[in-house]
Short mmCIF file of C-alpha atoms and ligand atoms in Angstrom, two decimals:
data_model
loop_
_atom_site.label_atom_id
_atom_site.label_comp_id
_atom_site.label_asym_id
_atom_site.label_seq_id
_atom_site.Cartn_x
_atom_site.Cartn_y
_atom_site.Cartn_z
CA MET A 27 7.47 -29.10 -4.81
CA ALA A 28 11.45 -28.78 -3.45
CA GLN A 29 10.94 -30.02 -0.06
CA THR A 30 13.58 -27.32 0.80
CA ALA A 31 13.95 -23.86 0.70
CA ASP A 32 16.74 -20.93 1.79
CA VAL A 33 13.24 -18.86 2.10
CA VAL A 34 10.10 -19.31 1.71
CA ILE A 35 7.56 -16.29 0.87
CA ILE A 36 4.28 -17.26 2.03
CA GLY A 37 1.68 -14.36 0.20
CA GLY A 38 2.49 -13.83 -3.65
CA GLY A 39 1.33 -9.85 -4.02
CA VAL A 40 2.97 -6.98 -4.60
CA THR A 41 4.77 -7.44 -1.15
CA GLY A 42 5.86 -10.95 -1.57
CA THR A 43 7.17 -10.70 -5.10
CA SER A 44 9.22 -7.36 -4.63
CA LEU A 45 10.82 -9.41 -1.92
CA ALA A 46 12.08 -12.33 -3.42
CA TYR A 47 12.96 -10.28 -6.20
CA HIS A 48 15.13 -8.25 -4.30
CA LEU A 49 16.74 -11.87 -2.37
CA ALA A 50 17.66 -13.37 -5.78
CA ASP A 51 19.14 -10.18 -6.49
CA ARG A 52 20.81 -9.92 -3.33
CA GLY A 53 22.25 -13.29 -4.37
CA VAL A 54 20.02 -15.27 -2.30
CA LYS A 55 19.75 -19.14 -3.65
CA ASN A 56 16.32 -21.33 -3.72
CA ILE A 57 13.59 -18.66 -2.90
CA VAL A 58 9.87 -20.47 -3.08
CA VAL A 59 6.99 -17.95 -3.41
CA VAL A 60 3.78 -19.75 -2.13
CA GLU A 61 1.00 -18.29 -3.37
CA LYS A 62 -2.74 -20.39 -2.15
CA LYS A 63 -4.61 -18.04 -4.93
CA PHE A 64 -3.46 -16.35 -7.97
CA LEU A 65 -0.52 -13.58 -8.23
CA ALA A 66 -1.71 -10.06 -7.03
CA ALA A 67 -5.62 -12.20 -6.10
CA GLY A 68 -5.12 -10.17 -2.29
CA GLY A 69 -5.56 -6.77 -1.58
CA THR A 70 -3.22 -6.13 -4.53
CA GLY A 71 -5.47 -6.95 -7.58
CA HIS A 72 -8.61 -4.97 -5.77
CA SER A 73 -5.70 -1.98 -4.95
CA VAL A 74 -6.82 2.11 -5.88
CA GLY A 75 -2.61 2.60 -7.11
CA ILE A 76 -2.47 5.86 -6.07
CA ILE A 77 1.13 7.52 -5.44
CA ARG A 78 1.84 10.05 -3.27
CA GLN A 79 4.53 11.06 -1.71
CA LEU A 80 3.23 13.02 2.02
CA TYR A 81 3.87 10.85 4.87
CA PRO A 82 4.20 11.70 8.25
CA THR A 83 7.60 10.30 9.14
CA ARG A 84 11.43 10.89 7.24
CA GLU A 85 11.81 7.39 6.98
CA ALA A 86 8.24 6.66 4.99
CA ARG A 87 8.92 9.27 2.84
CA GLN A 88 12.03 8.15 1.64
CA MET A 89 10.63 4.43 1.43
CA VAL A 90 8.35 6.40 -0.92
CA LEU A 91 10.71 8.63 -2.84
CA ARG A 92 12.48 4.91 -3.62
CA SER A 93 9.80 3.75 -4.92
CA LEU A 94 8.16 5.90 -7.12
CA ARG A 95 12.46 5.98 -8.71
CA VAL A 96 11.10 2.72 -9.47
CA PHE A 97 7.58 2.72 -10.81
CA GLN A 98 9.29 5.86 -13.04
CA HIS A 99 12.17 3.44 -14.61
CA PHE A 100 10.19 -0.06 -14.16
CA ARG A 101 11.12 -1.59 -17.48
CA GLU A 102 14.76 -0.03 -17.51
CA LEU A 103 14.99 -1.97 -13.86
CA ILE A 104 13.06 -5.09 -13.36
CA GLY A 105 11.20 -5.17 -16.84
CA GLY A 106 7.38 -5.19 -17.36
CA GLU A 107 5.29 -2.34 -16.98
CA SER A 108 4.11 -0.22 -13.76
CA GLY A 109 1.46 1.58 -15.27
CA TYR A 110 2.30 4.42 -13.62
CA VAL A 111 0.48 7.64 -14.76
CA GLY A 112 2.64 11.10 -13.68
CA CYS A 113 -0.79 13.05 -14.05
CA GLY A 114 0.50 14.78 -9.83
CA ALA A 115 -1.55 14.92 -6.88
CA LEU A 116 -3.40 17.69 -4.76
CA ILE A 117 -3.95 16.87 -1.50
CA GLY A 118 -6.04 19.38 0.12
CA ILE A 119 -5.76 20.13 4.00
CA SER A 120 -7.52 21.58 6.39
CA LYS A 121 -6.42 24.25 8.31
CA VAL A 122 -5.92 22.85 11.45
CA MET A 123 -3.33 20.40 9.50
CA LEU A 124 -1.83 23.06 7.65
CA PRO A 125 0.92 24.47 10.15
CA THR A 126 1.93 20.48 10.22
CA LEU A 127 1.96 20.67 6.75
CA ARG A 128 4.07 23.79 6.54
CA ARG A 129 6.25 21.64 8.79
CA SER A 130 7.32 18.92 6.84
CA MET A 131 8.00 20.67 3.28
CA GLU A 132 11.34 21.11 5.11
CA THR A 133 12.28 17.30 4.81
CA GLN A 134 10.08 16.58 1.71
CA ALA A 135 12.13 19.46 0.05
CA GLU A 136 16.00 17.92 1.78
CA LEU A 137 14.67 14.62 0.44
CA GLY A 138 14.23 15.86 -2.92
CA ILE A 139 10.12 15.53 -3.13
CA ARG A 140 9.06 17.99 -5.44
CA ALA A 141 6.43 19.89 -3.40
CA GLU A 142 4.64 23.64 -2.88
CA VAL A 143 2.14 24.71 -0.73
CA LEU A 144 -0.97 26.23 -2.80
CA THR A 145 -3.51 28.36 -1.38
CA PRO A 146 -7.05 27.41 -2.33
CA GLU A 147 -7.94 30.18 -5.49
CA GLU A 148 -4.22 28.62 -6.75
CA ALA A 149 -4.83 25.17 -7.17
CA HIS A 150 -8.34 25.92 -8.51
CA ARG A 151 -6.42 27.59 -11.04
CA ILE A 152 -4.23 24.42 -11.95
CA GLU A 153 -7.30 22.43 -12.10
CA PRO A 154 -10.29 24.62 -11.95
CA ARG A 155 -12.68 21.52 -11.43
CA ILE A 156 -11.94 20.66 -8.23
CA ASP A 157 -14.01 22.55 -5.32
CA PRO A 158 -11.27 23.27 -2.84
CA GLU A 159 -14.54 25.04 -0.77
CA GLY A 160 -13.69 23.94 3.04
CA VAL A 161 -9.72 23.35 1.81
CA ALA A 162 -7.43 25.71 3.81
CA GLY A 163 -4.57 24.83 1.78
CA LEU A 164 -3.02 22.24 -1.16
CA LEU A 165 -0.10 19.97 -1.46
CA TYR A 166 1.06 19.63 -5.25
CA GLU A 167 2.83 16.99 -5.70
CA PRO A 168 3.81 16.63 -9.90
CA GLU A 169 5.37 13.46 -9.66
CA SER A 170 2.36 11.53 -7.62
CA GLY A 171 0.58 9.53 -10.01
CA TYR A 172 -0.46 6.14 -10.30
CA GLY A 173 0.20 3.17 -11.39
CA ASP A 174 -1.29 -0.57 -11.79
CA PRO A 175 -0.44 -3.25 -8.56
CA THR A 176 -0.82 -5.69 -10.90
CA GLY A 177 1.42 -4.97 -13.35
CA VAL A 178 4.40 -4.31 -11.28
CA THR A 179 3.57 -7.74 -9.16
CA LEU A 180 3.53 -9.19 -13.06
CA GLY A 181 6.96 -7.52 -13.36
CA TYR A 182 8.32 -8.66 -9.75
CA ALA A 183 7.22 -12.02 -10.75
CA ARG A 184 8.90 -12.18 -13.64
CA ALA A 185 11.74 -10.61 -12.81
CA ALA A 186 12.28 -13.06 -9.99
CA ARG A 187 11.57 -16.02 -11.66
CA ASP A 188 14.78 -15.01 -14.19
CA ARG A 189 16.70 -15.16 -11.13
CA GLY A 190 15.35 -18.48 -9.65
CA VAL A 191 12.80 -17.93 -7.83
CA ARG A 192 10.84 -20.17 -7.98
CA ILE A 193 6.88 -19.02 -7.67
CA GLU A 194 3.87 -21.81 -6.96
CA GLN A 195 0.09 -20.30 -7.04
CA GLY A 196 -3.02 -22.61 -5.67
CA VAL A 197 -1.36 -23.56 -3.16
CA GLU A 198 -1.62 -22.94 0.38
CA VAL A 199 0.60 -22.78 3.26
CA THR A 200 -1.67 -24.23 6.19
CA ALA A 201 1.26 -24.50 9.21
CA ILE A 202 4.41 -23.31 9.75
CA ARG A 203 6.72 -25.49 11.87
CA VAL A 204 8.44 -24.02 14.88
CA ALA A 205 10.92 -26.03 17.29
CA GLY A 206 11.66 -23.63 20.52
CA SER A 207 12.17 -20.61 19.08
CA ARG A 208 13.24 -20.98 15.05
CA VAL A 209 11.12 -21.86 12.19
CA LEU A 210 11.67 -25.37 10.74
CA GLY A 211 9.73 -24.82 8.02
CA VAL A 212 5.43 -24.74 6.26
CA ASP A 213 3.12 -27.73 5.70
CA LEU A 214 1.16 -27.23 2.63
CA ALA A 215 -2.64 -27.21 1.98
CA SER A 216 -1.46 -30.22 -0.24
CA GLY A 217 0.35 -32.46 2.70
CA GLU A 218 3.60 -31.65 1.41
CA SER A 219 6.21 -29.99 2.96
CA VAL A 220 8.93 -27.36 3.16
CA ASP A 221 11.68 -27.25 5.13
CA ALA A 222 13.32 -23.33 6.09
CA PRO A 223 14.96 -21.11 8.22
CA VAL A 224 13.71 -18.10 6.65
CA ILE A 225 10.78 -17.71 6.42
CA VAL A 226 8.56 -14.72 5.35
CA ASN A 227 4.59 -13.47 6.23
CA ALA A 228 3.88 -11.50 3.27
CA ALA A 229 0.45 -12.88 3.78
CA GLY A 230 -1.18 -8.89 3.46
CA LEU A 231 -5.25 -9.11 4.59
CA TRP A 232 -4.02 -13.23 6.35
CA ALA A 233 -0.82 -12.02 7.34
CA CYS A 234 -3.05 -11.65 11.14
CA PHE A 235 -3.63 -15.99 10.17
CA VAL A 236 -0.53 -16.76 9.35
CA ALA A 237 1.56 -15.54 12.40
CA ARG A 238 -0.62 -17.76 14.60
CA PHE A 239 1.10 -21.13 12.29
CA ALA A 240 3.81 -19.75 14.38
CA HIS A 241 1.96 -18.29 17.80
CA VAL A 242 2.01 -14.79 16.98
CA GLU A 243 0.12 -12.05 17.29
CA LEU A 244 0.17 -9.05 14.67
CA PRO A 245 -1.77 -6.12 16.21
CA ILE A 246 -3.87 -6.32 13.06
CA VAL A 247 -7.59 -5.42 11.71
CA VAL A 248 -8.64 -5.93 8.93
CA GLY A 249 -10.97 -3.49 7.86
CA ARG A 250 -13.29 -3.02 4.95
CA HIS A 251 -12.42 -0.14 2.67
CA PRO A 252 -14.86 0.38 -0.46
CA VAL A 253 -14.34 1.44 -3.71
CA PHE A 254 -16.80 2.69 -6.18
CA VAL A 255 -16.55 3.48 -10.09
CA VAL A 256 -17.67 6.17 -11.82
CA ARG A 257 -18.19 6.99 -15.52
CA ARG A 258 -17.25 10.96 -16.15
CA PRO A 259 -19.55 12.77 -17.80
CA PRO A 260 -19.04 13.21 -21.07
CA ASP A 261 -18.53 16.44 -20.94
CA PHE A 262 -15.45 16.22 -18.49
CA GLY A 263 -13.18 16.67 -21.01
CA ALA A 264 -9.05 15.35 -20.25
CA ALA A 265 -8.98 13.34 -16.88
CA HIS A 266 -8.36 14.50 -13.76
CA PRO A 267 -5.20 14.85 -11.21
CA VAL A 268 -5.58 12.25 -8.50
CA TYR A 269 -6.95 14.42 -6.20
CA LEU A 270 -7.29 13.56 -1.87
CA ASP A 271 -9.32 15.84 0.17
CA LEU A 272 -8.14 15.68 3.70
CA ALA A 273 -10.29 18.17 4.38
CA GLY A 274 -13.42 17.12 3.03
CA GLY A 275 -13.38 13.29 3.33
CA THR A 276 -12.82 11.90 -0.82
CA TYR A 277 -10.54 10.56 -3.23
CA VAL A 278 -11.13 10.37 -7.39
CA LYS A 279 -8.57 8.62 -8.77
CA PRO A 280 -9.24 8.35 -12.90
CA GLU A 281 -9.06 4.75 -14.34
CA LEU A 282 -8.18 4.35 -18.15
CA GLY A 283 -10.94 4.90 -20.37
CA ASP A 284 -13.26 7.80 -19.13
CA LEU A 285 -13.87 6.38 -14.91
CA THR A 286 -12.90 7.72 -11.67
CA LEU A 287 -12.31 5.65 -8.89
CA THR A 288 -13.40 7.30 -5.70
CA GLY A 289 -13.60 6.60 -1.72
CA SER A 290 -13.79 7.78 1.35
CA LEU A 291 -11.23 9.49 3.74
CA THR A 292 -13.17 9.80 6.61
CA GLU A 293 -14.07 6.39 7.62
CA ASP A 294 -11.68 4.95 10.42
CA GLU A 295 -11.49 1.85 8.58
CA ALA A 296 -9.86 0.32 11.47
CA ARG A 297 -14.00 0.04 13.06
CA HIS A 298 -15.78 -1.89 10.07
CA PRO A 299 -13.67 -5.49 10.81
CA MET A 300 -13.66 -7.86 7.45
CA ASP A 301 -13.43 -11.38 6.29
CA PRO A 302 -10.84 -11.27 4.64
CA GLU A 303 -12.44 -13.86 2.05
CA ARG A 304 -14.87 -11.02 1.60
CA LEU A 305 -12.59 -9.19 -0.48
CA GLY A 306 -14.41 -7.70 -4.01
CA GLY A 307 -17.88 -8.24 -2.98
CA GLY A 308 -20.56 -5.91 -2.74
CA VAL A 309 -21.65 -2.56 -1.33
CA SER A 310 -24.73 -1.25 -0.43
CA PHE A 311 -26.58 1.26 -2.15
CA GLU A 312 -27.26 3.88 0.73
CA GLU A 313 -23.16 3.81 0.84
CA ALA A 314 -22.17 4.70 -2.89
CA ALA A 315 -25.15 7.68 -2.37
CA LEU A 316 -22.62 8.95 0.69
CA ALA A 317 -19.94 8.14 -0.96
CA LEU A 318 -20.82 9.92 -4.14
CA GLU A 319 -22.07 12.54 -2.56
CA ARG A 320 -18.82 13.65 -0.76
CA THR A 321 -17.38 13.45 -4.32
CA SER A 322 -19.49 15.50 -5.95
CA ARG A 323 -18.40 18.20 -3.25
CA ALA A 324 -14.88 18.02 -3.83
CA VAL A 325 -15.07 17.76 -8.31
CA PRO A 326 -19.18 18.73 -8.87
CA SER A 327 -18.77 18.38 -12.55
CA LEU A 328 -18.47 14.34 -11.33
CA ALA A 329 -22.02 14.39 -10.38
CA SER A 330 -23.55 13.98 -13.51
CA GLY A 331 -21.47 11.01 -13.85
CA ALA A 332 -22.81 7.79 -14.09
CA TYR A 333 -22.24 5.50 -11.67
CA GLN A 334 -20.96 1.45 -12.14
CA ARG A 335 -20.88 0.14 -9.42
CA GLY A 336 -19.15 -0.57 -6.43
CA TYR A 337 -16.45 -3.61 -4.49
CA ALA A 338 -15.54 -3.58 -0.49
CA GLY A 339 -11.50 -3.82 -0.76
CA ALA A 340 -10.15 -3.66 2.42
CA PHE A 341 -7.12 -2.81 4.62
CA ASP A 342 -4.72 -4.77 6.90
CA ILE A 343 -4.80 -2.23 9.51
CA THR A 344 -2.57 -0.88 12.33
CA PRO A 345 -2.33 0.96 15.71
CA ASP A 346 -0.43 3.72 13.83
CA TRP A 347 -1.58 2.93 9.66
CA MET A 348 2.46 2.55 9.62
CA PRO A 349 3.61 -1.59 7.93
CA ILE A 350 5.60 -3.44 10.31
CA LEU A 351 9.01 -4.83 8.56
CA ASP A 352 11.20 -7.10 11.03
CA GLU A 353 11.73 -10.25 12.04
CA SER A 354 9.53 -11.85 14.37
CA PRO A 355 10.15 -12.76 17.78
CA VAL A 356 10.45 -16.67 16.71
CA LYS A 357 13.87 -16.59 14.80
CA GLY A 358 13.96 -16.49 11.22
CA PHE A 359 9.82 -15.96 10.56
CA TYR A 360 9.59 -12.29 9.85
CA VAL A 361 6.51 -10.43 8.77
CA ALA A 362 6.42 -7.31 5.87
CA ALA A 363 2.11 -6.67 6.67
CA GLY A 364 -0.27 -3.78 7.71
CA PHE A 365 0.41 -1.61 4.50
CA SER A 366 -2.59 -0.19 5.98
CA GLY A 367 -4.12 0.47 2.90
CA HIS A 368 -0.81 2.58 0.83
CA GLY A 369 0.99 -0.56 0.45
CA PHE A 370 1.38 -0.60 -3.17
CA LYS A 371 3.31 2.53 -3.56
CA LEU A 372 5.69 1.63 -0.24
CA ALA A 373 6.19 -2.32 -2.43
CA PRO A 374 9.44 -1.65 -3.93
CA ALA A 375 11.46 -0.07 -0.94
CA VAL A 376 9.18 -2.76 1.14
CA GLY A 377 10.97 -5.76 -0.51
CA GLU A 378 14.53 -3.77 -0.57
CA MET A 379 14.46 -3.11 3.28
CA MET A 380 12.99 -6.89 3.94
CA ALA A 381 15.86 -8.11 1.48
CA GLU A 382 18.70 -6.00 3.59
CA LEU A 383 16.47 -7.02 6.91
CA ILE A 384 16.59 -11.13 5.46
CA THR A 385 20.54 -10.85 4.30
CA SER A 386 22.49 -8.50 6.62
CA GLY A 387 20.42 -7.80 9.72
CA ARG A 388 20.98 -3.53 9.15
CA THR A 389 18.39 -1.49 6.12
CA THR A 390 19.35 1.84 3.78
CA ILE A 391 16.17 3.41 5.41
CA ASN A 392 16.22 3.72 9.27
CA ARG A 393 13.86 0.55 9.81
CA ALA A 394 12.67 1.65 13.17
CA PRO A 395 9.14 3.17 12.86
CA PHE A 396 8.40 -0.17 11.19
CA ARG A 397 9.35 -1.94 14.55
CA LEU A 398 7.30 -5.00 15.47
CA ASP A 399 7.60 -3.32 19.15
CA ARG A 400 6.92 -0.19 18.80
CA PHE A 401 3.59 -1.99 19.40
CA THR A 402 4.98 -2.68 23.44
CA GLU A 403 6.05 0.67 23.74
CA GLY A 404 2.88 2.79 24.49
CA ARG A 405 3.10 4.53 21.89
CA PRO A 406 -0.57 6.43 21.35
CA ALA A 407 -2.89 4.57 18.35
CA ARG A 408 -4.09 7.06 16.03
CA SER A 409 -7.32 7.16 14.57
CA SER A 410 -7.45 7.59 10.43
CA PHE A 411 -6.21 6.89 7.52
CA VAL A 412 -5.58 10.40 7.38
CA SER A 413 -2.43 9.36 10.42
CA SER A 414 -0.15 8.17 7.91
CA TYR A 415 -0.65 11.59 5.87
CA LEU A 416 0.58 13.91 8.17
CA ALA A 417 1.74 13.26 12.04
CA PRO A 418 -1.25 14.46 14.83
C1 FAD W 523 -9.24 -1.48 -1.87
C2 FAD W 523 -7.90 -1.12 -1.77
C3 FAD W 523 -7.71 -0.16 -2.41
C4 FAD W 523 -6.36 0.01 -2.45
N1 FAD W 523 -5.66 1.94 -2.85
C5 FAD W 523 -4.74 1.96 -2.53
C6 FAD W 523 -3.66 2.72 -3.29
O1 FAD W 523 -4.33 3.78 -3.66
N2 FAD W 523 -2.42 3.10 -2.94
C7 FAD W 523 -1.00 2.53 -2.15
O2 FAD W 523 -0.23 2.63 -2.08
N3 FAD W 523 -2.28 1.22 -1.21
C8 FAD W 523 -3.06 1.21 -1.79
N4 FAD W 523 -3.88 0.22 -1.16
C9 FAD W 523 -3.02 -0.72 -0.58
C10 FAD W 523 -1.75 -1.74 -1.15
O3 FAD W 523 -2.66 -2.41 -2.66
C11 FAD W 523 -1.41 -3.35 -0.16
O4 FAD W 523 -1.37 -2.42 1.01
C12 FAD W 523 -0.51 -4.16 -1.30
O5 FAD W 523 -1.52 -3.96 -2.56
C13 FAD W 523 -0.58 -5.58 -0.37
O6 FAD W 523 0.12 -6.03 -0.71
P1 FAD W 523 0.61 -7.24 -0.13
O7 FAD W 523 1.13 -8.35 -0.77
O8 FAD W 523 1.09 -6.92 1.46
O9 FAD W 523 -0.71 -8.56 0.27
P2 FAD W 523 -1.70 -9.02 -0.87
O10 FAD W 523 -1.74 -8.10 -1.82
O11 FAD W 523 -3.17 -8.88 0.87
O12 FAD W 523 -0.92 -10.67 -1.48
C14 FAD W 523 -1.14 -11.44 0.03
C15 FAD W 523 -1.52 -12.61 -0.79
O13 FAD W 523 -1.10 -13.47 0.72
C16 FAD W 523 -1.86 -14.70 0.53
N5 FAD W 523 -1.56 -16.12 0.49
C17 FAD W 523 -2.69 -15.39 2.03
N6 FAD W 523 -2.47 -16.51 2.97
C18 FAD W 523 -1.92 -17.16 2.37
C19 FAD W 523 -1.40 -18.76 2.67
N7 FAD W 523 -2.17 -18.89 4.36
N8 FAD W 523 -0.88 -19.37 2.25
C20 FAD W 523 -0.33 -18.35 0.68
N9 FAD W 523 -1.16 -18.08 0.37
C21 FAD W 523 -1.63 -16.88 1.43
C22 FAD W 523 -3.17 -14.87 -0.74
O14 FAD W 523 -4.30 -15.43 -1.33
C23 FAD W 523 -2.83 -12.45 -1.29
O15 FAD W 523 -2.54 -13.16 -2.47
C24 FAD W 523 -5.56 0.00 -1.69
C25 FAD W 523 -6.08 -2.04 -0.98
C26 FAD W 523 -7.27 -2.01 -1.52
C27 FAD W 523 -7.42 -3.38 -0.86
#
């Protein structure tokens, strides 16, 4: 491996590869992506891949809209397949959240996000298989849906390679060399080192470990989020849209063939810390039964589906469930992590924002809500995944 680089990116998930592409596209030379396993081996390869546009802040909405446009035109813009399916997303809202949703509709429209609030009866007409009981209103986003996180990662990786980026798989960073308050380079498990003035921590679920190499503490907890796979019953009919029931605490996403992915939207994953090495591990029968019961309340005809399997996913969660996109107090050491279970849908805009930050110090979208020092400014911590949809 080359002994020097202009930028070393640690992590070959959707964040690291998107950033590599955007840096190379902006003319940065000598970029190395270092991935300890293989591309998309981390959270990316275990992701559900849902794309929704409801976010609590203007900046996050801008980011997701920018990303959506890239997913929609991925082949022309980046090359490869994003797997985008614009099946639409319905988001079930409780009575207490409804006024906040209505207020947020103004910025949605201003930014060009297509969305409308439906009554339960109107939603039932669009998708009769959904039971909106307990839901006061539903947000309908016709352009939302899902994509393929591994496909997007490979697309960015290929486009980055075509622009001269070196992508090293099976190569683990074991130390970051720092002098004073500036990074000098990384040491690898092989015993080699790479000197670089810029190092980016895009290590997802391992971001805290990697940050500690540079003596930086990140306010990130790795929390367990199990996912369950159900085969839809033969008489179910065409695939359903994405349904995120924030009131009932469940989601469903159609998967290839006649499969549906489902999981919980009620848990505070931060209260279930997990060793990231256990990613992809098994789930208990009891937790599957509980999750599937909730799913069947939201989509009753899935009750007669066949449970196939479950696996332990995990989120890298910050106190406000929004990512950290910033330079750390160690000069040249940047962080793009803490995606809190929604980093796939933001990845194109995240790569672009980080590339702007690294090359010019300025970003097109206001980066303030993603700064690391927001956690030292005494902001109240939020408590669950739902806070990444609507401000409390
Ligand atoms: C079960 C689940 C469901 C999800 N559902 C959605 C969803 O519906 N919609 C959505 O938008 N997002 C979703 N997400 C979140 C999204 O998938 C992640 O936020 C995103 O994929 C994170 O990408 P990343 O590149 O930041 O991290 P990762 O994909 O975790 O990549 C980090 C990489 O760093 C590597 N690495 C770690 N340490 C080192 C080291 N020392 N040296 C070298 N390499 C190292 C790892 O091997 C890993 O490949 C979900 C995630 C999970 C797990």
